[in-house]
Short mmCIF file of C-alpha atoms in Angstrom, two decimals:
data_model
loop_
_atom_site.label_atom_id
_atom_site.label_comp_id
_atom_site.label_asym_id
_atom_site.label_seq_id
_atom_site.Cartn_x
_atom_site.Cartn_y
_atom_site.Cartn_z
CA MET A 307 59.94 -18.54 -112.48
CA PRO A 308 56.92 -16.72 -111.03
CA MET A 309 54.83 -19.88 -111.45
CA GLN A 310 57.27 -21.81 -109.29
CA MET A 311 57.09 -19.04 -106.70
CA TRP A 312 53.28 -19.20 -106.65
CA ILE A 313 53.32 -22.96 -106.30
CA ALA A 314 55.88 -22.78 -103.50
CA LYS A 315 53.78 -20.18 -101.64
CA TYR A 316 50.66 -22.31 -102.03
CA LEU A 317 52.43 -25.46 -100.86
CA THR A 318 53.90 -23.64 -97.86
CA LYS A 319 50.47 -22.36 -96.88
CA ALA A 320 48.89 -25.80 -97.39
CA ARG A 321 51.64 -27.46 -95.36
CA ASP A 322 51.05 -25.02 -92.49
CA GLU A 323 47.31 -25.76 -92.61
CA LYS A 324 48.04 -29.49 -92.61
CA LEU A 325 50.35 -29.19 -89.62
CA THR A 326 47.75 -27.17 -87.72
CA ALA A 327 45.05 -29.77 -88.43
CA MET A 328 47.42 -32.57 -87.49
CA ASP A 329 48.41 -30.83 -84.24
CA ASN A 330 44.75 -30.43 -83.28
CA ARG A 331 44.04 -34.08 -84.01
CA ILE A 332 47.10 -35.33 -82.12
CA ARG A 333 46.28 -33.08 -79.17
CA LEU A 334 42.78 -34.55 -78.98
CA VAL A 335 44.07 -38.13 -79.31
CA ASN A 336 46.56 -37.49 -76.50
CA GLU A 337 43.76 -36.15 -74.29
CA VAL A 338 41.69 -39.25 -74.99
CA LEU A 339 44.60 -41.56 -74.30
CA SER A 340 45.55 -39.80 -71.08
CA GLY A 341 41.98 -39.96 -69.80
CA VAL A 342 41.01 -43.32 -71.27
CA LYS A 343 39.53 -44.51 -67.97
CA ILE A 344 37.18 -41.55 -67.76
CA VAL A 345 36.26 -41.78 -71.44
CA LYS A 346 35.39 -45.48 -71.01
CA LEU A 347 33.60 -44.89 -67.71
CA TYR A 348 31.24 -42.27 -69.12
CA GLY A 349 30.87 -43.88 -72.56
CA TRP A 350 32.31 -40.95 -74.51
CA GLU A 351 34.10 -43.10 -77.10
CA SER A 352 31.78 -42.27 -79.99
CA SER A 353 31.82 -38.56 -79.17
CA PHE A 354 35.61 -38.38 -79.19
CA ARG A 355 35.83 -40.65 -82.22
CA ASP A 356 33.60 -38.21 -84.12
CA LYS A 357 35.71 -35.22 -83.03
CA ILE A 358 38.90 -36.98 -84.09
CA ALA A 359 37.30 -37.95 -87.42
CA VAL A 360 36.48 -34.29 -88.15
CA PHE A 361 40.10 -33.26 -87.66
CA ARG A 362 41.32 -36.23 -89.71
CA LYS A 363 38.88 -35.41 -92.52
CA LEU A 364 40.22 -31.84 -92.63
CA GLU A 365 43.77 -33.13 -92.66
CA LEU A 366 43.02 -35.54 -95.51
CA ALA A 367 41.33 -32.79 -97.54
CA ILE A 368 44.45 -30.65 -97.24
CA LEU A 369 46.67 -33.61 -98.16
CA ARG A 370 44.50 -34.20 -101.22
CA LYS A 371 44.99 -30.57 -102.32
CA ILE A 372 48.75 -30.90 -101.87
CA GLY A 373 48.71 -34.13 -103.90
CA VAL A 374 46.82 -32.46 -106.74
CA VAL A 375 49.34 -29.60 -106.86
CA TYR A 376 52.28 -32.03 -106.84
CA SER A 377 50.66 -34.04 -109.65
CA PHE A 378 50.06 -30.90 -111.68
CA MET A 379 53.68 -29.81 -111.18
CA ASN A 380 54.98 -33.23 -112.17
CA ILE A 381 52.90 -33.34 -115.35
CA LEU A 382 53.77 -29.76 -116.25
CA PHE A 383 57.50 -30.05 -115.70
CA SER A 384 57.75 -33.49 -117.32
CA SER A 385 55.97 -32.35 -120.47
CA MET A 386 57.87 -29.06 -120.75
CA THR A 387 60.74 -30.55 -122.80
CA LEU A 388 58.31 -32.13 -125.25
CA PHE A 389 56.38 -28.87 -125.53
CA MET A 390 59.57 -26.83 -126.14
CA THR A 391 60.68 -29.30 -128.83
CA LEU A 392 57.29 -29.05 -130.51
CA VAL A 393 57.38 -25.23 -130.44
CA SER A 394 60.94 -25.15 -131.78
CA PHE A 395 60.17 -27.43 -134.72
CA SER A 396 56.94 -25.57 -135.46
CA LEU A 397 58.75 -22.24 -135.56
CA TYR A 398 61.51 -23.69 -137.70
CA ALA A 399 58.98 -25.18 -140.10
CA THR A 400 57.13 -21.87 -140.30
CA VAL A 401 59.90 -19.25 -140.49
CA GLY A 402 63.20 -21.09 -140.06
CA GLY A 403 64.51 -20.93 -143.60
CA PRO A 404 66.60 -18.21 -145.23
CA GLY A 405 64.80 -14.86 -145.25
CA PHE A 406 62.11 -16.12 -142.86
CA THR A 407 60.78 -18.62 -145.37
CA PRO A 408 59.51 -22.02 -144.26
CA GLY A 409 62.35 -24.25 -143.14
CA GLU A 410 62.99 -27.68 -144.56
CA ILE A 411 62.08 -30.40 -142.07
CA SER A 412 63.93 -33.66 -142.66
CA SER A 413 64.96 -36.54 -140.45
CA LYS A 414 68.53 -35.25 -140.53
CA THR A 415 67.45 -31.82 -139.23
CA ILE A 416 65.25 -33.32 -136.52
CA PHE A 417 67.83 -35.80 -135.19
CA VAL A 418 70.64 -33.23 -135.18
CA SER A 419 68.39 -30.75 -133.36
CA ILE A 420 67.36 -33.31 -130.75
CA THR A 421 70.96 -34.30 -130.02
CA LEU A 422 71.93 -30.68 -129.48
#
């Protein structure tokens, strides 16, 4: 449970950073679009394009971080059932028999355990 809380906090913080970067970029694009005549008249296209590219690069970096965290979560949570099954069978094989002796692993035991 704490791991999910940490991931949620990180994703919330990253989302806020992304929204801030996106707001800055959209604000600049709106300024350029509202003053397109002046921008064209003075030849400031490349200057504004570079400024917009900086904000977009920041936004993409944040999106990449979010994507990595989502991928990690997906891999972790998808493999958790396989990992728990492996741990359960390992423990049973090690100390699952009567008096904490090694348990007998057979296909019958495995299939019954999986269905439960």
